[in-house]
Coordinates of C-alpha atoms and ligand atoms in Angstrom, one line a residue:
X815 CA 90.7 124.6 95.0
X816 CA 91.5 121.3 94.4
X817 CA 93.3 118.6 96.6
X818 CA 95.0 115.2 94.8
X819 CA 96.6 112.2 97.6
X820 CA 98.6 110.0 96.1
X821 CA 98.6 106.8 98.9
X822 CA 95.3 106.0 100.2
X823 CA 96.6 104.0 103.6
X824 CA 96.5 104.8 107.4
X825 CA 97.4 108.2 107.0
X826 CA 96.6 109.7 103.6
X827 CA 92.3 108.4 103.8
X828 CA 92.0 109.7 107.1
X829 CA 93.4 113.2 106.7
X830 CA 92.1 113.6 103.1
X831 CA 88.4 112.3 104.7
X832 CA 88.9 115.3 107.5
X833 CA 90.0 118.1 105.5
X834 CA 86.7 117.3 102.8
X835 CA 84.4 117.4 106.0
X836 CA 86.0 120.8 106.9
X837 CA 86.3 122.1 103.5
X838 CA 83.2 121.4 101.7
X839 CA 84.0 123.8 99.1
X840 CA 87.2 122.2 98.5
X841 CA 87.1 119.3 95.9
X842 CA 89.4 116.4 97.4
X843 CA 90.7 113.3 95.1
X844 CA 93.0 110.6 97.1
X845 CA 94.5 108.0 94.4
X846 CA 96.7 104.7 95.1
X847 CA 97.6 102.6 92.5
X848 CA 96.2 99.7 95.1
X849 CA 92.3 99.2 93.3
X850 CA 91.2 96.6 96.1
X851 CA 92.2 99.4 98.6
X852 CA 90.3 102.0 96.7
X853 CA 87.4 100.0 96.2
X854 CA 87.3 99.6 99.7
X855 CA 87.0 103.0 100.6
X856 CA 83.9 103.7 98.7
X857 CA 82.2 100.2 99.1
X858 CA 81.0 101.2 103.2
X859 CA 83.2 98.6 104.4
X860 CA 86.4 101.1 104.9
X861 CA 89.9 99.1 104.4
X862 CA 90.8 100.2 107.9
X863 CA 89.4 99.8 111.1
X864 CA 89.4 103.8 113.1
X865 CA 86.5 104.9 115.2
X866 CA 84.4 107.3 114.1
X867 CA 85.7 107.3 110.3
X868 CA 82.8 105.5 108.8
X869 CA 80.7 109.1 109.9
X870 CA 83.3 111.2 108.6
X871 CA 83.6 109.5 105.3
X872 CA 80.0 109.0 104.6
X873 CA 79.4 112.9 105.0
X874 CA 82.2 113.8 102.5
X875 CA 81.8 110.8 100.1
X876 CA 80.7 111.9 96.6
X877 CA 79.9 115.5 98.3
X878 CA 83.5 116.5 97.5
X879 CA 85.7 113.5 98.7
X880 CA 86.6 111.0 95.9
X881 CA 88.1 108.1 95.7
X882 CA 89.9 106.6 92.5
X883 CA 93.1 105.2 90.4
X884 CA 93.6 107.6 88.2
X885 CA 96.9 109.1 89.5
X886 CA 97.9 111.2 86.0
X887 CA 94.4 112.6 86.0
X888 CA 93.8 113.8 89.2
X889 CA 97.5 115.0 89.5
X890 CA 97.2 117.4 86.5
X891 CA 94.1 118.9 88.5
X892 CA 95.4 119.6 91.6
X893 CA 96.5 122.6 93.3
X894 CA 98.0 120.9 95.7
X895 CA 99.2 117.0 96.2
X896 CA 99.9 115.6 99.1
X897 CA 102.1 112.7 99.1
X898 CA 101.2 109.8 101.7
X899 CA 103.3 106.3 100.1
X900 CA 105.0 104.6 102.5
X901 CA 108.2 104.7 103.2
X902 CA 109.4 101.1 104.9
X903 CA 112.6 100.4 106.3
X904 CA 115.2 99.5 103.2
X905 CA 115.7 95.9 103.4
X906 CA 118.8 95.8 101.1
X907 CA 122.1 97.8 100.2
X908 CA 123.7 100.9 102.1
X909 CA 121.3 101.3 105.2
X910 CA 119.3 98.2 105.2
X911 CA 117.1 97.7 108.2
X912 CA 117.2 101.2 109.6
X913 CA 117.4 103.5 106.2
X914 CA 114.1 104.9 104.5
X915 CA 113.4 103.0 101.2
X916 CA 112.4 106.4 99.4
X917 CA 111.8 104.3 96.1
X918 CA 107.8 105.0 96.4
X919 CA 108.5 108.9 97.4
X920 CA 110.6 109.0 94.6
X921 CA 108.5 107.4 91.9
X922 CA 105.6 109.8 93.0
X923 CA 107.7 112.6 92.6
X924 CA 108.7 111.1 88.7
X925 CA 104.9 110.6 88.2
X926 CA 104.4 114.5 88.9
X927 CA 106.7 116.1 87.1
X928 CA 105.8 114.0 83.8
X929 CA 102.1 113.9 84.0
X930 CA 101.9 118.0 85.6
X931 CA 100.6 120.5 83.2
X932 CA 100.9 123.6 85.5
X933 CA 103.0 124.4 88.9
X934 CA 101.3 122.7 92.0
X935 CA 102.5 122.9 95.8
X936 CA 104.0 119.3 96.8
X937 CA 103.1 118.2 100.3
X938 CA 105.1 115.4 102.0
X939 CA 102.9 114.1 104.3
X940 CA 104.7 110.7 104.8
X941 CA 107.1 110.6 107.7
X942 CA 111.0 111.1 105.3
X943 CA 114.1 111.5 106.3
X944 CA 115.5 115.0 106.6
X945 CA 116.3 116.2 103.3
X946 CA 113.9 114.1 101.2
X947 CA 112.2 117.7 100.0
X948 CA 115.7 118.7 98.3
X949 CA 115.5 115.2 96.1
X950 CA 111.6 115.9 95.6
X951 CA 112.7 119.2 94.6
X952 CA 115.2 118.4 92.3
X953 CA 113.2 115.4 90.3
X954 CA 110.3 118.2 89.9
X955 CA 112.7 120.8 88.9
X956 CA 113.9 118.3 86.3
X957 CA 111.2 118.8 84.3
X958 CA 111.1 119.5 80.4
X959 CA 107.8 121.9 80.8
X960 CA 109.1 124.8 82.6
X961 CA 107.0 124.1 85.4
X962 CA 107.4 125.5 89.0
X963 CA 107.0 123.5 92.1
X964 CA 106.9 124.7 95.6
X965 CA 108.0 121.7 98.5
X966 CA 106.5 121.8 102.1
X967 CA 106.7 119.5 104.6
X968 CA 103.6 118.6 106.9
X969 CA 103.8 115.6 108.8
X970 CA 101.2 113.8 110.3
X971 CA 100.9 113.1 114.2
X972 CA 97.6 111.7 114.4
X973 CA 97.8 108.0 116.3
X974 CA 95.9 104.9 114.6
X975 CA 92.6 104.0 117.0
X976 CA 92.8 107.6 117.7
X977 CA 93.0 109.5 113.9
X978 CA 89.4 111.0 114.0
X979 CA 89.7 112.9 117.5
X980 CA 93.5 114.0 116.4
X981 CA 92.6 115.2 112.9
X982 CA 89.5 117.1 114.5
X983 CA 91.5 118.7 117.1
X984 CA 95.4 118.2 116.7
X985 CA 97.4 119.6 119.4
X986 CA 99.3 121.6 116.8
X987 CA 99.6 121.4 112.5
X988 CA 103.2 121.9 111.4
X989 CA 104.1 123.2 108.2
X990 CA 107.5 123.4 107.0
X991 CA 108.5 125.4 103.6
X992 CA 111.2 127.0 101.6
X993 CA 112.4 130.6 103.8
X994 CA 111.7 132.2 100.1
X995 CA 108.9 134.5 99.0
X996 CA 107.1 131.5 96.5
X997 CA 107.8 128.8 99.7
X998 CA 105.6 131.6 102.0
X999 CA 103.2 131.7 100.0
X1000 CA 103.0 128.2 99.6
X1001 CA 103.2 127.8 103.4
X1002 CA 100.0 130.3 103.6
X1003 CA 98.2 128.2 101.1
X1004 CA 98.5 125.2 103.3
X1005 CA 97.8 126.6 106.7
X1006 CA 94.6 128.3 105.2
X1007 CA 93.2 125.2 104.8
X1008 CA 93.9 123.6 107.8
X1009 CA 92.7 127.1 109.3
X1010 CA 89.0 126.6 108.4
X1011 CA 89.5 124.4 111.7
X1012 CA 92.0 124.5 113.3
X1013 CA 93.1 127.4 115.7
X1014 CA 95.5 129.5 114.2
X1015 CA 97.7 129.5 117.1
X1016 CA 98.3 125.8 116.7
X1017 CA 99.1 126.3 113.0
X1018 CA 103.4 126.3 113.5
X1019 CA 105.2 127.0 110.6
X1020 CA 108.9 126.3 110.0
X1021 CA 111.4 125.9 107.6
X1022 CA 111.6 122.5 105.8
X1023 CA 114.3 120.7 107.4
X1024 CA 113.3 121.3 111.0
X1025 CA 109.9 120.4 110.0
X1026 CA 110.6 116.7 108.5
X1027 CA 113.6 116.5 111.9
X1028 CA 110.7 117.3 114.0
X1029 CA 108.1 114.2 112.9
X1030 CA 111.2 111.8 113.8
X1031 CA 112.3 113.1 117.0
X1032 CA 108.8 113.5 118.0
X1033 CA 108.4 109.8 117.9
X1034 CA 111.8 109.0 119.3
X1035 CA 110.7 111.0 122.3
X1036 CA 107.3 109.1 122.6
X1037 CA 108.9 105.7 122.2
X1038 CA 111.7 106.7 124.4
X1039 CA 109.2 107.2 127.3
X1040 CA 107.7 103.8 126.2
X1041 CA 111.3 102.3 126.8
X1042 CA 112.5 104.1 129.8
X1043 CA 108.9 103.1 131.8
X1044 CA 110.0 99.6 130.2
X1045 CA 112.9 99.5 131.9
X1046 CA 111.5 100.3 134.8
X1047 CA 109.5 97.5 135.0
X1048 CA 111.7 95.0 134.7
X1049 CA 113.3 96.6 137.9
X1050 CA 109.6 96.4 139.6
X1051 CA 109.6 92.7 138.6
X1052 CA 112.5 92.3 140.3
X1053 CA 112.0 94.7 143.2
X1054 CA 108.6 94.3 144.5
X1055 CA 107.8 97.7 143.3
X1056 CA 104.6 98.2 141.2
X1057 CA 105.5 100.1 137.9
X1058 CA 101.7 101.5 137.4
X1059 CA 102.5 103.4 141.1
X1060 CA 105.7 104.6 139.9
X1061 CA 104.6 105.6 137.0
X1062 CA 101.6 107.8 138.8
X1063 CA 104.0 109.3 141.3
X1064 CA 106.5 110.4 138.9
X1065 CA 103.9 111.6 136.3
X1066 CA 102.3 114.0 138.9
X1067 CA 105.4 115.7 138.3
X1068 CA 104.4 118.8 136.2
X1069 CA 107.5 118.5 134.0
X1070 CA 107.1 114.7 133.6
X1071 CA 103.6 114.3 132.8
X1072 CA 101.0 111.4 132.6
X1073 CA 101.1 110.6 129.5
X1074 CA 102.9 107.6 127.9
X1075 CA 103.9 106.5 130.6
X1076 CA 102.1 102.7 130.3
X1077 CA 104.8 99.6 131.0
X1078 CA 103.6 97.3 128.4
X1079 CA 104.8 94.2 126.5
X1080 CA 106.7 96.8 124.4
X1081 CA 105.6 99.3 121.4
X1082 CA 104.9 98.9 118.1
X1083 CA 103.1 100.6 115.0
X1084 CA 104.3 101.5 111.9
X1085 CA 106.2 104.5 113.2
X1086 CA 108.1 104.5 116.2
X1087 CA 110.9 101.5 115.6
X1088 CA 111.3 102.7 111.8
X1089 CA 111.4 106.0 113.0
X1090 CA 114.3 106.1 115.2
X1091 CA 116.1 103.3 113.0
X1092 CA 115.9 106.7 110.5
X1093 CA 117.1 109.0 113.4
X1094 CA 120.1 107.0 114.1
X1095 CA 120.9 106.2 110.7
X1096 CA 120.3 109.9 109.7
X1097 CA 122.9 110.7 113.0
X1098 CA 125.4 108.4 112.1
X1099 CA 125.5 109.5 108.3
X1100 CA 126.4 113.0 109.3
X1101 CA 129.7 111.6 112.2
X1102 CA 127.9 111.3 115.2
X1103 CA 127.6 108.2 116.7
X1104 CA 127.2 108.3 120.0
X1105 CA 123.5 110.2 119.2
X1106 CA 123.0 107.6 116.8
X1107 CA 123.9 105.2 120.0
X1108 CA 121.7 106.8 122.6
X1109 CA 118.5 106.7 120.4
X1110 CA 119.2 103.0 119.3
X1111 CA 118.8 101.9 122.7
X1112 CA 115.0 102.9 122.7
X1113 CA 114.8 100.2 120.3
X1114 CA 116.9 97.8 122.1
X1115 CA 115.2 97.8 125.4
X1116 CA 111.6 97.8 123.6
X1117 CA 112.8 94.2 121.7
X1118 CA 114.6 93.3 125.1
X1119 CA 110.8 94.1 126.9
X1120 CA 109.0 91.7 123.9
X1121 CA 111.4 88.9 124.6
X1122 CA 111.5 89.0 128.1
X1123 CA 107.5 88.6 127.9
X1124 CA 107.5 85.4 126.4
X1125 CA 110.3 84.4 127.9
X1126 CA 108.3 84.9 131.6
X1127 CA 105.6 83.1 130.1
X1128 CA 107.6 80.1 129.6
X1129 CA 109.6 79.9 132.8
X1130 CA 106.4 80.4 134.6
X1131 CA 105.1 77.0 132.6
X1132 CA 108.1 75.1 134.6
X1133 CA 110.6 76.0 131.7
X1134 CA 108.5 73.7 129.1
X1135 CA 105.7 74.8 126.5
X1136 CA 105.5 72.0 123.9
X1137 CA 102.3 71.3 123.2
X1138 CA 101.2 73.5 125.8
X1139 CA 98.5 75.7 124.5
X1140 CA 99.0 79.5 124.8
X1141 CA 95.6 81.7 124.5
X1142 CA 97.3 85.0 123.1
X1143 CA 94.7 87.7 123.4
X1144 CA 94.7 90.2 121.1
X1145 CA 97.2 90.8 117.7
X1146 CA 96.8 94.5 116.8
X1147 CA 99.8 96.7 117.9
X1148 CA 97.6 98.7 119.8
X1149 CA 93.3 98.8 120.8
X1150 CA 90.6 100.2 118.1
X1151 CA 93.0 99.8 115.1
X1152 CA 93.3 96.4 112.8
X1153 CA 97.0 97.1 112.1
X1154 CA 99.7 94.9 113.0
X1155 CA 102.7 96.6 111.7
X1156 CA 105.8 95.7 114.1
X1157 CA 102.9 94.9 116.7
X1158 CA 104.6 93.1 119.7
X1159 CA 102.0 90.2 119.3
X1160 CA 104.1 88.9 116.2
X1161 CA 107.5 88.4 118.2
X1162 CA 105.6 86.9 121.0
X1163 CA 103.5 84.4 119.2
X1164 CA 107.1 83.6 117.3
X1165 CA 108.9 83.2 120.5
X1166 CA 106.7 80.6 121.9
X1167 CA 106.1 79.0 118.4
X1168 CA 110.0 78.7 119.0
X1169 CA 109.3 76.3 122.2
X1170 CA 106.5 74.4 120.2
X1171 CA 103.9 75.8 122.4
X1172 CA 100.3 75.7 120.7
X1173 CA 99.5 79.5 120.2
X1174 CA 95.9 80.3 120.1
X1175 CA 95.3 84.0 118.7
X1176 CA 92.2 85.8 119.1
X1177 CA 91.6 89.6 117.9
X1178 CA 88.5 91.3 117.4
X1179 CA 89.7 92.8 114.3
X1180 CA 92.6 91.3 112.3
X1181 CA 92.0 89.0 110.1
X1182 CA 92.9 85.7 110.1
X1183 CA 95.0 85.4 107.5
X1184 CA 96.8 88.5 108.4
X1185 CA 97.7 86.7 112.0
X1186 CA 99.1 83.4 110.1
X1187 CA 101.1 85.9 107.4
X1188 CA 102.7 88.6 109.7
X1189 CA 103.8 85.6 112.0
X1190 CA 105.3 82.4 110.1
X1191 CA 105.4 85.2 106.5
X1192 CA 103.2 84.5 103.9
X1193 CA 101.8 81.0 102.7
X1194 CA 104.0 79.4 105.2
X1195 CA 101.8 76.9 107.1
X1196 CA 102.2 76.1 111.0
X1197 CA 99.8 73.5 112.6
X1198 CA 100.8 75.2 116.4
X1199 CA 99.1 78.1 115.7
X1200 CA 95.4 79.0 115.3
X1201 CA 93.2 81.7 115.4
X1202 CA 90.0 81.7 117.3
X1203 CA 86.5 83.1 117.0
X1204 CA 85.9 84.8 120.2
X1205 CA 88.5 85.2 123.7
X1206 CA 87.0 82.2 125.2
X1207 CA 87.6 79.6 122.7
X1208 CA 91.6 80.7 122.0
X1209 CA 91.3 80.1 125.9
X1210 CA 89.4 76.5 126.6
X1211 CA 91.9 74.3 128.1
X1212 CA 95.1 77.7 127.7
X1213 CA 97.4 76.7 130.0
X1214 CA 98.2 80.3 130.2
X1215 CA 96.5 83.4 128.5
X1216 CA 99.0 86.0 127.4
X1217 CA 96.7 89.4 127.3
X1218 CA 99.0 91.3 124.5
X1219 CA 96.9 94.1 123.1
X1220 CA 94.4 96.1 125.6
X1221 CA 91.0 96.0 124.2
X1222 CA 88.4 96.8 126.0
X1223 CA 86.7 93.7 126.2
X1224 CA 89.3 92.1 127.4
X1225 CA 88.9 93.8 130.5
X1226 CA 85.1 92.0 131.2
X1227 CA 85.4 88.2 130.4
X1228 CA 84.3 86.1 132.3
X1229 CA 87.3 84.6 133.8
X1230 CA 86.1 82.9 136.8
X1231 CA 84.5 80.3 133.3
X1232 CA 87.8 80.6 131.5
X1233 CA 89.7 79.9 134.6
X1234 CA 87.2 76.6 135.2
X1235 CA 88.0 75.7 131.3
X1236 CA 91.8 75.3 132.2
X1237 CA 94.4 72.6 133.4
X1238 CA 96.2 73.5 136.9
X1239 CA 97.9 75.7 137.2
X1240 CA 96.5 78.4 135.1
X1241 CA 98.4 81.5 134.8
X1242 CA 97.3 85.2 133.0
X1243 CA 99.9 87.5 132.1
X1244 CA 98.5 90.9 131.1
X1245 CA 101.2 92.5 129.2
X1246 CA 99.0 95.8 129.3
X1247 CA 98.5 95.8 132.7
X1248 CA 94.4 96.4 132.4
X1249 CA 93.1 93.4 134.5
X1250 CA 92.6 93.5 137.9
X1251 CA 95.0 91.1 138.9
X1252 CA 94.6 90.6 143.0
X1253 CA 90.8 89.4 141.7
X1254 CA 92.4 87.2 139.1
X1255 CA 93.8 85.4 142.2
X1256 CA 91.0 85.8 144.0
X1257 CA 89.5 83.2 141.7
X1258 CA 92.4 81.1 141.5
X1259 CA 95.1 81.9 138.9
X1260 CA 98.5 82.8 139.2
X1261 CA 98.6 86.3 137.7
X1262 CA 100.8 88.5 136.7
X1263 CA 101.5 92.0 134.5
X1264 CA 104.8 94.1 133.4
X1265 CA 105.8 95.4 136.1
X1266 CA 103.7 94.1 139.0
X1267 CA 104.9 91.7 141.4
X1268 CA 102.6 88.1 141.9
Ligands
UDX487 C1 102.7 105.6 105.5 C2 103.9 105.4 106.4 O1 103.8 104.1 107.0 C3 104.0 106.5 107.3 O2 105.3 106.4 108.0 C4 104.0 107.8 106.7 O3 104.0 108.8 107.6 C5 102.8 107.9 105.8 O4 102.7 106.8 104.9 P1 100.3 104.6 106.0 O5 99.2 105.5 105.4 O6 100.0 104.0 107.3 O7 101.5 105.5 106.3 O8 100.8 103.6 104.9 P2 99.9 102.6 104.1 O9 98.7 102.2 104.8 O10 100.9 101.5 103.6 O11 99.5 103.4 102.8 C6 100.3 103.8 101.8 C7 99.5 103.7 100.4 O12 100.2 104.3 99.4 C8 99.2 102.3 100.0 O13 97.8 102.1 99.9 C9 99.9 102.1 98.7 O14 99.1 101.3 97.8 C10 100.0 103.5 98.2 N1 101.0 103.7 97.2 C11 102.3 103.4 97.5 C12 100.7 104.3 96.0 O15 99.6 104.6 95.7 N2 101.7 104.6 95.1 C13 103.0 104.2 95.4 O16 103.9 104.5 94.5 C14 103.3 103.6 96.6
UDX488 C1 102.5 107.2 116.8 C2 102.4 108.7 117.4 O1 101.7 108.7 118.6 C3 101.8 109.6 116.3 O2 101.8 110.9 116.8 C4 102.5 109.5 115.0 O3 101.9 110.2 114.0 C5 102.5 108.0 114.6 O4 103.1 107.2 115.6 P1 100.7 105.3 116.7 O5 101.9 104.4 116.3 O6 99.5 105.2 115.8 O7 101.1 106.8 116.7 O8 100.2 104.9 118.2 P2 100.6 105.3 119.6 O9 99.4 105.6 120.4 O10 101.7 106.3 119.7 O11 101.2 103.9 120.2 C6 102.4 103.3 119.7 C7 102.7 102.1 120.5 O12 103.1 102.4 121.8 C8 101.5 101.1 120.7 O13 102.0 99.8 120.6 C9 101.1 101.4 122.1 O14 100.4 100.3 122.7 C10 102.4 101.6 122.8 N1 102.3 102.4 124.0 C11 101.8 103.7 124.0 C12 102.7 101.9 125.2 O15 103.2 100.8 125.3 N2 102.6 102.7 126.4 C13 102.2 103.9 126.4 O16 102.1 104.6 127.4 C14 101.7 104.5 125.1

């Protein structure tokens, strides 16, 4: 058998990587038209930062795992394709800022039908909005050869910092297909790969649409948790109440959980805000709004919890931050992961930009240049903010330190020295609530979390 992905990102290297481990006699080919990004991937220096994936890539690589940009090649190969573009919010026309742009999915889809040479099973793999397999399906049928394709839907839910442990052992694989004899077959194809690992109990199949609804509103439902904890803590702020000890007593609740149930400086990643902007728009194009409403609000209260962060930070600075430096610790939306798509770090560090603050960034793994672009856009210039080296130069003479994302080392500086490097007052706010605050003012700061009263 043999395996093409088309998008080499987050997602598609990863799972591709996984399933050539498992599969050894399985030959796998993942293809982007990006050549730095493919270079990458065979050079040892992987283009994204994920635990454990340098192992699992140098096993596969050159065994049966291949990397390259020849799309038409590979795709007239393959058995099966898995597509895994991206699919960002549409920024113009009918649904900007909440619709899919589906140009990538689309022009993928074009790319198979011309270059295809025999009938392959299609596999969306990137998160679409229901109903995107009927327009794959009709572009494929489109085309001049004759050729049959069969459409499934199998969405990822592995979590960046996290991808290695989730593709090993995913809480379930869902496979969506057409309720027709060719679209069972297709389905059996698919889940007989994933079964040379993964218990066939946790292989769920489906039929298409209830498949790519399920992707969306399993995010909605994670970030919804996010938002409703969130809101919480702003009511612990102004109650007294600690939000990690709510959270605890309510998630020893059998039918509640533990899980998700972190306050934090708000959620971000490239799937959870763009996500439920799809749900909602989705909800509102078929009449009914007030779904559409009650799901927009998850995104409402997370940008309400990123603003009123930064906004804290400044009213606890006496109301003025110009020229006050701010040490903001940490960029990427979330630890063990160098991405910083809609990470909460980018509205903060603009927020206080806003109040001419100096905002000094540290991150132990985004780049530099990747701080300066996602916050002021790209080749726009900013003398307030700078990126530093290591934690404890972004915080030598900090007024404050604004702990944004939770990495681990975060949680052993040495702050009794940072604290002795900074002007009186000094305050810490941990927006991740990690630190151990009542030592914080043991040592003399003024210290606060989300959620947790000073
Ligand atoms: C993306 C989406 O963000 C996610 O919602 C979806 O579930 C899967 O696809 P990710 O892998 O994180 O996830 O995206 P990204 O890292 O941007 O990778 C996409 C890759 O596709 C890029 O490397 C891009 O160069 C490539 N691509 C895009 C193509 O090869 N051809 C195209 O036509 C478009
Ligand atoms: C998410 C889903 O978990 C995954 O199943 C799906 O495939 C893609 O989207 P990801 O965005 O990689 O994965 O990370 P996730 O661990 O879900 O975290 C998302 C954001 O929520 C991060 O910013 C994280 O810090 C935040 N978060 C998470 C909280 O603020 N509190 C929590 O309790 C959990």
């Amino acid at each position: 058998m043999n395996i093409c992905c088309i998008g080499a990102g987050y997602v598609g290297g990863p799972t591709m990587a996984m399933i050539a481990l498992k599969c050894p006699d399985i030959q796998v080919n993942v293809v982007d038209m990006n050549a730095a990004r493919i270079a990458a991937w065979t050079s040892g220096n992987l283009p994204i930062y994920e635990p454990g994936l340098d192992d699992v890539v140098k096993q596969a690589l050159g065994r049966n795992l291949h990397f390259s940009t020849d799309v038409a090649g590979q795709i007239k190969k393959a058995d099966i394709i898995f597509v895994s573009v991206n699919t960002p919010t549409k920024t113009y026309g009918v649904g900007a800022g909440r619709a899919a742009d589906l140009r990538f999915i689309e022009s993928v889809a074009r790319t198979i039908a011309d270059q295809a040479e025999s009938g392959k099973i299609i596999v969306e793999k990137s998160t679409i909005p229901v109903k995107t397999a009927d327009a794959i399906s009709a572009i494929l049928a489109a085309n001049t050869k004759g050729l049959k394709f069969q459409v499934l839907s199998n969405p990822e839910f592995l979590a960046e910092g996290t991808a290695v442990k989730d593709l090993m052992n995913p809480d379930r694989v869902l496979i969506g297909g057409e309720r027709t004899p060719e679209g069972d077959q297709a389905v059996a194809t698919l889940a007989g790969v994933y079964a040379r690992w993964v218990p066939r109990d946790r292989i769920i199949t489906t039929n298409l649409w209830s498949s790519e609804l399920s992707k969306l509103v399993a995010n909605a439902f994670l970030a919804q948790r996010i938002s409703s904890i969130n809101s919480i803590s702003a009511l612990c702020d102004a109650t007294g109440a600690d939000v990690d000890e709510v959270a605890n007593a309510i998630g020893k609740d059998s039918r509640i959980g533990p899980k998700f149930l972190k306050a934090s400086v708000g959620f971000g990643g490239s799937c959870f805000q763009k996500d439920i902007l799809n749900l909602t728009y989705l909800c509102e194009s078929f009449g009914l709004p007030e779904v559409a409403a009650f799901w927009n609000s998850v995104v409402t209260m997370n940008d309400w919890q990123k603003s009123r962060f930064a906004g804290r930070i400044v009213k606890e600075l006496f109301n003025t931050v110009a020229d006050k430096k701010i040490a903001v610790l940490g960029f990427a939306f979330k630890k063990d992961t160098n991405d910083t798509r809609e990470s909460a770090a980018i509205s903060v560090c603009r927020d206080l930009l806003a109040e001419h603050a100096k905002v000094c960034v540290y991150d132990p793994k985004v780049r530099a240049e990747e701080i300066k672009t996602d916050t002021l856009g790209k080749g726009a210039e900013n003398p307030l903010l700078t990126i530093a080296k290591d934690a404890y130069e972004a915080c030598a003479g900090a007024h404050a330190i604004a702990i944004v994302t939770e990495w681990d080392e975060f949680k052993t500086l040495d702050y009794a020295k940072i604290f002795a490097g900074m002007p009186k007052p000094a305050l810490i706010f941990d927006g991740r609530n990690i630190l151990d605050l009542a030592a914080l003012r043991k040592i003399g700061f003024r210290a606060s979390g989300v959620g947790k009263h000073d």
